[in-house]
Coordinates of C-alpha atoms in Angstrom, one line a residue:
Chain X
X752 CA 31.5 88.8 -2.8
X753 CA 31.8 92.5 -1.4
X754 CA 35.2 93.9 -1.6
X755 CA 36.1 97.2 -0.2
X756 CA 39.6 98.5 -0.3
X757 CA 40.7 100.3 2.6
X758 CA 44.1 102.0 2.2
X759 CA 46.6 103.7 4.6
X760 CA 46.8 106.6 2.1
X761 CA 43.3 107.7 3.2
X762 CA 43.8 110.4 5.8
X763 CA 41.2 111.2 8.5
X764 CA 40.7 114.8 7.5
X765 CA 39.6 116.5 4.3
X766 CA 42.4 116.9 1.9
X767 CA 44.2 120.2 1.4
X768 CA 43.0 122.0 -1.6
X769 CA 46.5 123.2 -2.8
X770 CA 48.4 121.0 -5.3
X771 CA 51.1 118.9 -3.9
X772 CA 53.3 118.1 -6.9
X773 CA 55.7 121.3 -6.7
X774 CA 55.6 120.8 -2.8
X775 CA 56.6 117.1 -3.0
X776 CA 59.4 118.0 -5.6
X777 CA 60.7 120.5 -3.2
X778 CA 60.7 118.0 -0.3
X779 CA 62.5 115.4 -2.4
X780 CA 65.0 117.9 -3.7
X781 CA 65.9 119.3 -0.2
X782 CA 66.1 115.7 1.2
X783 CA 68.4 114.6 -1.8
X784 CA 70.6 117.7 -1.4
X785 CA 70.8 117.2 2.4
X786 CA 71.8 113.6 2.0
X787 CA 74.4 114.4 -0.7
X788 CA 76.1 116.6 1.9
X789 CA 75.6 114.8 5.1
X790 CA 75.8 111.2 3.7
X791 CA 78.3 111.4 0.9
X792 CA 79.8 108.2 2.2
X793 CA 76.8 106.1 1.0
X794 CA 77.1 107.6 -2.5
X795 CA 80.9 106.9 -2.5
X796 CA 80.3 103.3 -1.3
X797 CA 77.6 102.8 -3.9
X798 CA 79.8 104.1 -6.7
X799 CA 82.6 101.8 -5.6
X800 CA 80.2 98.9 -5.9
X801 CA 79.4 99.6 -9.5
X802 CA 81.0 97.6 -12.4
X803 CA 84.4 99.0 -13.1
X804 CA 85.0 101.2 -16.2
X805 CA 86.3 104.6 -17.0
X806 CA 83.1 106.4 -16.0
X807 CA 82.9 104.5 -12.8
X808 CA 86.6 105.3 -12.0
X809 CA 86.0 108.9 -12.7
X810 CA 82.8 109.0 -10.6
X811 CA 84.7 107.3 -7.7
X812 CA 87.4 109.8 -7.9
X813 CA 84.9 112.6 -7.7
X814 CA 82.9 110.9 -4.8
X815 CA 86.3 110.4 -2.9
X816 CA 87.0 114.1 -3.3
X817 CA 83.5 114.9 -2.3
X818 CA 83.6 112.8 0.9
X819 CA 87.0 114.3 1.8
X820 CA 85.5 117.9 1.3
X821 CA 82.4 117.1 3.4
X822 CA 84.6 115.6 6.2
X823 CA 87.0 118.6 6.1
X824 CA 84.0 120.9 6.4
X825 CA 82.6 118.8 9.2
X826 CA 79.4 118.0 7.5
X827 CA 79.9 114.3 7.6
X828 CA 80.7 114.3 11.2
X829 CA 77.1 113.6 12.6
X830 CA 76.9 110.5 10.4
X831 CA 80.2 109.2 11.8
X832 CA 79.2 110.0 15.4
X833 CA 75.8 108.3 15.0
X834 CA 77.3 105.3 13.3
X835 CA 79.8 105.0 16.2
X836 CA 77.0 105.1 18.7
X837 CA 75.2 102.3 16.9
X838 CA 78.1 100.1 16.7
X839 CA 78.7 100.7 20.3
X840 CA 75.0 99.5 21.0
X841 CA 75.5 96.5 18.7
X842 CA 78.6 95.3 20.6
X843 CA 77.1 95.7 24.0
X844 CA 76.7 92.5 26.0
X845 CA 74.9 91.4 29.1
X846 CA 77.1 91.1 32.3
X847 CA 79.0 87.9 32.1
X848 CA 78.5 87.4 28.4
X849 CA 81.3 87.0 26.0
X850 CA 82.5 90.5 25.0
X851 CA 81.2 91.7 21.6
X852 CA 84.0 94.2 21.1
X853 CA 85.9 93.5 17.9
X854 CA 83.5 90.7 17.1
X855 CA 82.5 92.7 14.1
X856 CA 84.6 95.6 13.2
X857 CA 83.0 98.7 11.5
X858 CA 84.2 99.2 8.0
X859 CA 84.7 102.9 8.7
Chain N
X341 CA 66.9 96.2 -7.2
X342 CA 65.9 96.3 -3.6
X343 CA 63.7 99.2 -2.2
X344 CA 66.1 100.2 0.7
X345 CA 69.1 100.7 -1.7
X346 CA 70.6 103.8 -3.3
X347 CA 70.2 102.0 -6.7
X348 CA 66.5 101.8 -6.2
X349 CA 66.4 105.4 -4.8
X350 CA 68.2 106.9 -7.9
X351 CA 65.9 104.8 -10.1
X352 CA 62.8 106.1 -8.3
X353 CA 63.9 109.7 -8.4
X354 CA 64.4 109.3 -12.3
X355 CA 60.9 107.7 -12.6
X356 CA 59.2 110.2 -10.3
X357 CA 60.6 113.1 -12.3
X358 CA 59.8 111.6 -15.8
X359 CA 56.4 110.3 -15.0
X360 CA 55.2 113.5 -13.5
X361 CA 56.7 115.6 -16.4
X362 CA 54.7 113.3 -18.8
X363 CA 51.4 113.8 -16.8
X364 CA 49.8 115.8 -19.6
X365 CA 49.1 112.6 -21.3
X366 CA 47.8 109.8 -19.2
X367 CA 48.7 107.2 -22.0
X368 CA 52.3 108.3 -22.1
X369 CA 52.4 108.3 -18.3
X370 CA 51.2 104.7 -18.3
X371 CA 53.7 103.6 -21.1
X372 CA 56.5 105.2 -19.1
X373 CA 55.5 103.5 -15.9
X374 CA 55.3 100.2 -17.8
X375 CA 58.7 100.7 -19.3
X376 CA 60.1 101.6 -15.8
X377 CA 58.5 98.5 -14.3
X378 CA 60.2 96.3 -17.0
X379 CA 63.5 98.0 -16.2
X380 CA 62.9 97.3 -12.5
X381 CA 62.0 93.7 -13.0
X382 CA 64.7 93.2 -15.7
X383 CA 67.3 94.2 -13.1
X384 CA 66.8 90.6 -11.6
X385 CA 66.6 88.8 -14.9
X386 CA 65.7 90.3 -18.3
X387 CA 64.4 86.9 -19.5
X388 CA 61.4 87.1 -17.1
X389 CA 60.2 90.3 -18.5
X390 CA 58.9 88.2 -21.4
X391 CA 57.2 85.9 -18.9
X392 CA 55.5 89.0 -17.4
X393 CA 54.4 90.2 -20.8
X394 CA 53.2 86.7 -21.8
X395 CA 51.3 86.4 -18.6
X396 CA 49.6 89.8 -19.1
X397 CA 48.7 88.9 -22.8
X398 CA 47.1 85.6 -21.5
X399 CA 44.9 87.4 -19.0
X400 CA 44.1 90.2 -21.4
X401 CA 43.0 87.9 -24.1
X402 CA 41.0 85.5 -21.8
X403 CA 39.2 88.4 -20.3
X404 CA 38.5 89.9 -23.7
X405 CA 37.1 86.4 -24.9
X406 CA 34.9 86.2 -21.7
X407 CA 33.5 89.6 -22.5
X408 CA 32.8 88.7 -26.1
X409 CA 30.7 85.9 -24.8
X410 CA 28.7 88.0 -22.4
X411 CA 25.5 87.6 -24.2
X412 CA 26.2 83.9 -25.0
X413 CA 26.2 80.8 -23.0
X414 CA 27.3 81.0 -19.4
X415 CA 29.1 77.6 -19.8
X416 CA 31.2 78.9 -22.4
X417 CA 32.2 82.0 -20.5
X418 CA 33.0 79.8 -17.5
X419 CA 35.1 77.5 -19.7
X420 CA 37.2 80.4 -21.0
X421 CA 37.7 81.6 -17.4
X422 CA 38.8 78.2 -16.2
X423 CA 41.2 77.9 -19.1
X424 CA 42.6 81.3 -18.3
X425 CA 43.1 80.3 -14.6
X426 CA 44.6 77.0 -15.7
X427 CA 47.1 79.0 -17.9
X428 CA 48.1 81.0 -14.9
X429 CA 48.4 77.9 -12.8
X430 CA 50.6 76.1 -15.4
X431 CA 53.0 79.2 -15.3
X432 CA 53.0 79.2 -11.5
X433 CA 53.2 75.4 -11.3
X434 CA 56.1 75.1 -13.7
X435 CA 58.3 77.7 -12.2
X436 CA 57.5 77.1 -8.7
X437 CA 56.3 73.6 -8.1
X438 CA 57.9 71.5 -10.9
X439 CA 61.0 70.5 -9.1
X440 CA 59.1 69.7 -5.9
X441 CA 56.4 67.5 -7.5
X442 CA 58.9 65.6 -9.6
X443 CA 61.0 65.0 -6.5
X444 CA 57.9 63.8 -4.5
X445 CA 57.0 61.6 -7.5
X446 CA 60.4 60.1 -7.6
X447 CA 60.2 59.3 -3.9
X448 CA 56.8 57.8 -4.3
X449 CA 57.8 55.5 -7.1
X450 CA 61.0 54.5 -5.3
X451 CA 58.9 53.6 -2.1
X452 CA 56.5 51.4 -4.2
X453 CA 59.5 49.7 -6.1
X454 CA 59.2 51.5 -9.4
X455 CA 62.2 53.8 -9.2
X456 CA 62.7 55.8 -12.4
X457 CA 65.0 58.6 -13.6
X458 CA 62.5 61.5 -13.8
X459 CA 63.3 64.6 -15.9
X460 CA 64.5 66.7 -12.8
X461 CA 65.6 70.1 -14.1
X462 CA 66.7 73.1 -12.2
X463 CA 64.0 75.8 -12.8
X464 CA 64.9 79.4 -11.8
X465 CA 62.1 80.9 -9.8
X466 CA 61.0 84.3 -11.3
X467 CA 60.8 86.9 -8.6
X468 CA 57.2 87.7 -7.6
X469 CA 55.5 85.1 -9.7
X470 CA 53.1 84.1 -7.1
X471 CA 51.9 87.7 -6.7
X472 CA 51.4 88.5 -10.4
X473 CA 49.8 85.2 -11.3
X474 CA 47.3 85.7 -8.4
X475 CA 46.5 89.1 -9.7
X476 CA 45.9 87.7 -13.2
X477 CA 43.6 85.0 -11.9
X478 CA 41.5 87.4 -9.8
X479 CA 41.2 89.8 -12.8
X480 CA 39.8 86.9 -14.9
X481 CA 37.3 85.8 -12.0
X482 CA 36.3 89.4 -11.7
X483 CA 35.6 89.9 -15.4
X484 CA 33.8 86.6 -15.5
X485 CA 31.6 87.6 -12.6
X486 CA 30.7 90.9 -14.2
X487 CA 32.5 92.8 -11.4
X488 CA 34.9 94.3 -13.8
X489 CA 34.9 95.3 -17.5
X490 CA 37.9 94.1 -19.4
X491 CA 40.7 96.7 -19.6
X492 CA 42.9 97.6 -22.5
X493 CA 46.1 95.6 -23.0
X494 CA 48.2 98.6 -21.8
X495 CA 46.2 98.7 -18.5
X496 CA 46.2 95.0 -17.9
X497 CA 49.9 94.9 -18.5
X498 CA 50.6 97.8 -16.3
X499 CA 48.3 96.2 -13.6
X500 CA 50.4 93.1 -13.6
X501 CA 53.8 94.8 -14.0
X502 CA 53.5 98.0 -11.9
X503 CA 56.8 98.0 -10.0
X504 CA 55.8 99.0 -6.5
X505 CA 53.8 95.8 -6.0
X506 CA 55.4 93.6 -8.6
X507 CA 57.8 91.5 -6.5
X508 CA 56.2 91.2 -3.1
X509 CA 52.8 92.7 -3.2
X510 CA 50.4 93.8 -1.9
X511 CA 48.2 91.9 -4.3
X512 CA 46.4 94.7 -5.8
X513 CA 43.2 93.7 -7.5
X514 CA 42.2 94.9 -11.0
X515 CA 38.9 96.3 -9.4
X516 CA 41.2 98.5 -7.2
X517 CA 43.8 99.6 -9.6
X518 CA 42.3 99.6 -13.2
X519 CA 39.9 102.4 -12.4
X520 CA 42.8 104.5 -11.1
X521 CA 44.5 104.1 -14.5
X522 CA 41.6 105.6 -16.3
X523 CA 42.7 109.2 -15.5
X524 CA 45.9 111.0 -14.9
X525 CA 46.4 111.1 -11.1
X526 CA 47.0 114.3 -9.2
X527 CA 49.6 114.2 -6.4
X528 CA 48.2 115.9 -3.3
X529 CA 50.1 117.0 -0.2
X530 CA 48.2 114.3 1.7
X531 CA 49.3 111.5 -0.5
X532 CA 52.8 112.8 -0.6
X533 CA 53.1 113.1 3.2
X534 CA 51.5 109.8 4.1
X535 CA 53.7 108.2 1.2
X536 CA 56.9 109.6 2.7
X537 CA 55.9 108.5 6.3
X538 CA 55.2 104.9 5.0
X539 CA 58.6 104.8 3.0
X540 CA 60.5 106.0 5.9
X541 CA 58.8 103.8 8.5
X542 CA 59.3 100.8 6.1
X543 CA 62.9 101.7 5.7
X544 CA 63.5 101.8 9.4
X545 CA 61.7 98.4 10.0
X546 CA 63.5 96.6 7.2
X547 CA 67.1 98.2 7.3
X548 CA 67.3 98.4 11.1
X549 CA 65.0 96.1 13.0
X550 CA 64.6 93.2 10.6
X551 CA 68.3 93.2 9.3
X552 CA 69.7 93.5 12.7
X553 CA 67.6 90.7 14.2
X554 CA 68.3 88.6 11.1
X555 CA 72.1 88.8 11.1
X556 CA 72.7 89.1 14.8
X557 CA 70.2 86.6 16.3
X558 CA 67.9 84.6 13.9
X559 CA 70.1 83.4 11.2
X560 CA 72.8 82.0 13.5
X561 CA 70.4 80.3 15.8
X562 CA 68.3 78.7 13.0
X563 CA 71.4 77.7 11.2
X564 CA 72.6 75.5 13.9
X565 CA 70.0 75.2 16.7
X566 CA 71.8 72.4 18.5
X567 CA 74.8 74.7 19.2
X568 CA 72.5 77.2 20.9
X569 CA 71.1 77.5 24.5
X570 CA 67.5 77.4 25.3
X571 CA 67.4 81.1 25.9
X572 CA 68.9 81.7 22.4
X573 CA 66.3 79.4 20.8
X574 CA 63.5 81.1 22.6
X575 CA 64.8 84.6 21.7
X576 CA 65.4 83.7 18.1
X577 CA 61.8 82.3 17.8
X578 CA 60.5 85.7 19.2
X579 CA 63.1 87.5 17.0
X580 CA 61.9 85.8 13.9
X581 CA 58.3 86.7 14.5
X582 CA 59.4 90.4 14.8
X583 CA 61.8 90.0 11.8
X584 CA 59.2 88.6 9.5
X585 CA 56.6 91.1 10.4
X586 CA 59.1 94.0 10.2
X587 CA 60.5 92.7 6.9
X588 CA 57.3 92.0 5.1
X589 CA 55.2 94.8 6.4
X590 CA 58.2 97.1 5.5
X591 CA 58.0 96.1 2.0
X592 CA 54.3 96.7 1.9
X593 CA 54.5 100.0 3.5
X594 CA 57.3 101.1 1.1
X595 CA 55.3 99.8 -1.9
X596 CA 52.2 101.8 -0.8
X597 CA 54.3 104.8 -0.1
X598 CA 56.0 104.7 -3.5
X599 CA 52.7 104.1 -5.3
X600 CA 51.3 107.1 -3.4
X601 CA 54.1 109.3 -4.6
X602 CA 53.2 108.2 -8.1
X603 CA 49.6 109.1 -7.5
X604 CA 48.1 105.7 -6.9
X605 CA 46.2 104.2 -3.9
X606 CA 47.2 100.7 -2.8
X607 CA 45.3 98.6 -0.3
X608 CA 46.2 98.1 3.5
X609 CA 48.2 94.9 3.8
X610 CA 49.2 94.8 7.6
X611 CA 47.1 96.0 10.6
X612 CA 49.1 95.3 13.8
X613 CA 48.7 91.5 13.4
X614 CA 50.3 90.5 16.7
X615 CA 47.4 92.2 18.5
X616 CA 45.0 89.7 17.2
X617 CA 42.8 87.9 19.8
X618 CA 42.1 84.9 17.5
X619 CA 43.6 83.3 14.5
X620 CA 40.5 84.5 12.5
X621 CA 41.4 88.1 13.7
X622 CA 45.0 87.4 12.8
X623 CA 44.3 86.8 9.2
X624 CA 42.3 90.0 9.0
X625 CA 45.4 91.8 9.9
X626 CA 48.3 89.7 8.3
X627 CA 49.0 89.9 4.6
X628 CA 45.4 91.2 4.2
X629 CA 45.6 91.2 0.3
X630 CA 46.5 87.5 0.3
X631 CA 44.1 86.4 3.0
X632 CA 41.2 88.4 1.3
X633 CA 42.2 87.0 -2.0
X634 CA 42.0 83.4 -0.6
X635 CA 38.8 84.1 1.1
X636 CA 37.1 85.6 -2.0
X637 CA 38.4 83.5 -4.7
X638 CA 39.4 80.1 -3.2
X639 CA 37.4 79.7 0.2
X640 CA 34.1 81.3 -1.1
X641 CA 34.0 81.1 -4.9
X642 CA 35.8 77.8 -5.6
X643 CA 35.3 75.8 -2.5
X644 CA 31.8 77.1 -1.5
X645 CA 32.7 78.7 1.9
X646 CA 30.0 77.9 4.4
X647 CA 27.2 77.2 1.9
X648 CA 27.4 73.4 2.2
X649 CA 27.2 72.8 5.9
X650 CA 29.4 73.3 9.0
X651 CA 31.7 70.2 8.4
X652 CA 32.3 71.2 4.8
X653 CA 33.1 74.8 6.0
X654 CA 35.8 73.4 8.4
X655 CA 37.2 71.3 5.6
X656 CA 37.2 74.3 3.2
X657 CA 39.0 76.4 5.8
X658 CA 41.7 73.7 6.2
X659 CA 42.0 73.3 2.4
X660 CA 42.3 77.1 1.9
X661 CA 45.0 77.4 4.5
X662 CA 46.9 74.3 3.2
X663 CA 46.9 75.8 -0.3
X664 CA 47.8 79.3 1.2
X665 CA 50.8 77.5 2.9
X666 CA 51.8 75.9 -0.4
X667 CA 51.5 79.3 -2.1
X668 CA 54.5 80.4 -0.1
X669 CA 56.7 77.8 -1.7
X670 CA 57.2 74.3 -2.7
X671 CA 58.1 72.8 0.8
X672 CA 56.4 70.6 3.2
X673 CA 57.2 73.0 6.1
X674 CA 55.0 75.6 4.4
X675 CA 52.1 73.1 4.0
X676 CA 52.5 72.2 7.7
X677 CA 52.4 76.0 8.6
X678 CA 49.2 76.4 6.5
X679 CA 47.8 73.2 8.1
X680 CA 48.5 74.4 11.5
X681 CA 46.7 77.8 10.9
X682 CA 43.9 76.0 9.0
X683 CA 43.4 73.5 11.8
X684 CA 43.3 76.2 14.5
X685 CA 40.9 78.2 12.5
X686 CA 38.6 75.2 12.2
X687 CA 39.0 74.4 15.9
X688 CA 38.0 78.2 16.7
X689 CA 34.9 77.8 14.6
X690 CA 33.9 74.4 16.2
X691 CA 34.6 76.0 19.7
X692 CA 32.4 79.0 18.8
X693 CA 29.6 76.6 17.9
X694 CA 29.9 74.2 21.0
X695 CA 30.9 76.6 23.6
X696 CA 28.2 76.5 26.4
X697 CA 26.4 79.9 26.9
X698 CA 27.4 79.9 30.6
X699 CA 31.0 79.8 29.7
X700 CA 32.6 83.2 29.3
X701 CA 34.8 84.1 26.5
X702 CA 38.5 84.4 27.1
X703 CA 39.8 87.7 28.3
X704 CA 41.1 89.6 25.2
X705 CA 44.6 89.7 26.6
X706 CA 44.7 86.0 27.1
X707 CA 43.3 85.6 23.5
X708 CA 46.2 87.8 22.2
X709 CA 48.8 85.9 24.1
X710 CA 47.5 82.4 23.0
X711 CA 47.1 83.6 19.3
X712 CA 50.6 85.0 19.2
X713 CA 52.3 81.9 20.5
X714 CA 50.3 79.7 18.0
X715 CA 51.5 82.0 15.3
X716 CA 55.1 81.8 16.8
X717 CA 55.0 78.0 16.6
X718 CA 53.9 78.3 13.1
X719 CA 56.8 80.6 12.1
X720 CA 59.2 78.0 13.4
X721 CA 57.9 75.6 10.6
X722 CA 57.8 78.5 8.2
X723 CA 61.4 79.4 8.8
X724 CA 62.9 75.9 9.3
X725 CA 64.5 74.2 6.2
X726 CA 62.9 70.9 7.0
X727 CA 60.1 69.4 9.3
X728 CA 62.8 67.5 11.2
X729 CA 64.8 70.8 11.7
X730 CA 61.6 72.4 13.2
X731 CA 60.9 69.6 15.5
X732 CA 64.7 69.6 16.6
X733 CA 64.3 73.3 17.3
X734 CA 61.2 72.8 19.4
X735 CA 62.8 70.0 21.3
X736 CA 65.9 72.1 21.8
X737 CA 63.9 74.7 23.7
X738 CA 62.9 72.0 26.1
X739 CA 66.3 70.5 26.7
X740 CA 69.2 72.9 25.9
X741 CA 71.1 74.9 28.5
X742 CA 70.3 78.4 29.7
X743 CA 73.4 80.5 29.1
X744 CA 73.0 82.7 26.0
X745 CA 75.7 83.3 23.4
X746 CA 74.1 85.5 20.9
X747 CA 71.3 87.4 22.6
X748 CA 72.4 90.9 23.1
X749 CA 70.7 93.9 24.8
X750 CA 70.1 95.5 21.4
X751 CA 68.4 92.3 20.1
X752 CA 66.1 92.4 23.2
X753 CA 65.2 96.1 22.7
X754 CA 64.6 95.4 19.0
X755 CA 62.2 92.5 19.8
X756 CA 60.4 94.4 22.5
X757 CA 60.1 97.4 20.1
X758 CA 58.8 95.1 17.3
X759 CA 56.0 93.9 19.6
X760 CA 55.2 97.2 21.2
X761 CA 54.5 98.9 18.0
X762 CA 51.5 96.5 17.7
X763 CA 49.9 98.4 20.6
X764 CA 50.3 102.0 19.5
X765 CA 47.3 103.8 18.0
X766 CA 46.3 102.2 14.7
X767 CA 46.3 105.6 12.9
X768 CA 49.6 107.0 14.2
X769 CA 51.0 107.2 10.7
X770 CA 48.1 109.1 9.4
X771 CA 48.1 111.5 12.3
X772 CA 51.8 112.2 11.7
X773 CA 51.1 112.7 8.0
X774 CA 48.3 115.3 8.8
X775 CA 50.8 117.3 10.7
X776 CA 53.7 116.8 8.2
X777 CA 51.4 118.1 5.3
X778 CA 51.3 121.5 6.9
X779 CA 55.1 122.0 7.0
X780 CA 56.8 124.0 4.2
X781 CA 58.8 122.0 1.7
X782 CA 62.2 122.8 3.0
X783 CA 61.3 121.9 6.5
X784 CA 59.8 118.5 5.5
X785 CA 62.8 117.9 3.2
X786 CA 65.2 118.4 5.9
X787 CA 63.3 116.1 8.3
X788 CA 63.2 113.5 5.7
X789 CA 66.9 113.8 5.0
X790 CA 67.7 113.6 8.7
X791 CA 65.6 110.5 9.1
X792 CA 67.2 108.7 6.1
X793 CA 70.6 109.7 7.5
X794 CA 69.8 108.3 10.9
X795 CA 68.5 105.0 9.4
X796 CA 71.5 104.8 7.3
X797 CA 73.8 105.0 10.2
X798 CA 71.9 102.3 12.0
X799 CA 71.5 99.9 9.1
X800 CA 73.5 96.7 8.8
X801 CA 76.1 96.8 6.1
X802 CA 74.4 95.6 2.9
X803 CA 70.8 94.8 2.6
X804 CA 69.4 91.2 2.7
X805 CA 66.6 90.6 0.2
X806 CA 63.1 90.8 1.6
X807 CA 61.9 87.4 3.0
X808 CA 58.8 87.5 0.7
X809 CA 61.0 87.9 -2.5
X810 CA 61.3 84.1 -2.6
X811 CA 57.6 83.6 -2.8

């Protein structure tokens, strides 16, 4: 029985010599900060779903304030616009088909 | 804790930081990964962490005993291996098949006039049990065959518990992962960039394509096929083929990507399966870690493969696929699905043998179309709750009206997209990763953030569990 493991991790060119840990940490940090700013709604919703308690209540309060702040600054607008476009695509119907508008309201 | 959720994202961020901070000591690194894996598994049910540990202990001790007998009698080594495999099968059999077999036995006894009250108990199915027991069995078989030296308890336990593959594969063999545990891994830009590509691609396939098709089209139609038109039934059948691919391959992609960010290399599990031109080709592209496992350990090692004549080879193929079907769950529909695949695989072999030389082979495009539609019919049995429901669905396609109620333009686009991605270059992800690895961290970070944001705006509210979690 001959077994050779091929993996999608193997790239087709020689690996870069420089270490990647610091670079990867930078990528993840920037992505996380970007999402914290532009997608605060998801964090707020996640906190709202956690088991209730004093810490959760405080975190929810902070998350609400953060979402209000990002929306006031306009940072959360791209998310809102994209989500509205997607909902519009979801509700589109073929000509003659029952209208999908209102079939499923967006929670936002 | 599902991969495409914020809970898992935060868990992974914490694990990533702790594990790489502890990389000075490979032992501590592995201990931390093991603890993280248990936390991950315990998020479903803490009691099953004990099962995971017991299973690892069983396989570690059986492998150690096989090794102790390496200069002794071959029969004794084989007996230990068989006992170890039997132990794994007992665990799998109890949790996964007990209720099914007792129910069948009860029906059988009633049919022959010996109706009895059998001890029918509700057994909770531990998530991922089929994956980690198969991993344990292949570890024992590899040690028995001398392909692998027994590993330390920590390594065997981590092999079976490692959270990226724990609940839905890929089935990573000991011979692939244990050598990687020997030394502290190094995270390269290559691994990180392809890891991120796979995670984001998996996130999109699961959260957008599979979830949208599931909730908007497939689930409503399969729930009540009689209430839907022919067009809906046909569309939902195609939709399910795309959904199950985007769902399961998404899990694999994300698992491979997550493991890569932790410095480990997992095997390829999907390779554009719907561009297969035969069923044999399909099984080289679909759930590769399971199909190669079944080929190596069941079809060849246990059943003898093609070593005992052509007729026996066809029977072995059928038996392998029937058991492969049963692996997915204790339901007759899975057995029928496996039987259909095994039967067609056997027919392909027979046709290869009896096809006259003057007769040309099928054009590739025709082979792809025929293979895809055989797979599609198989999925109907796979998805249906009962055999009768699957037959009613097929009959409905022939009889129901043509006006559609649930097929939307978006569902059509997603189905076409899910099929079209099978005909893109095979190494598209790798090519993209080669470009991304050259970007500065801030640029790639922003790109990753924007991509996650876009996926998050498109995802259906909430995330349904992956289809393969139930297996």
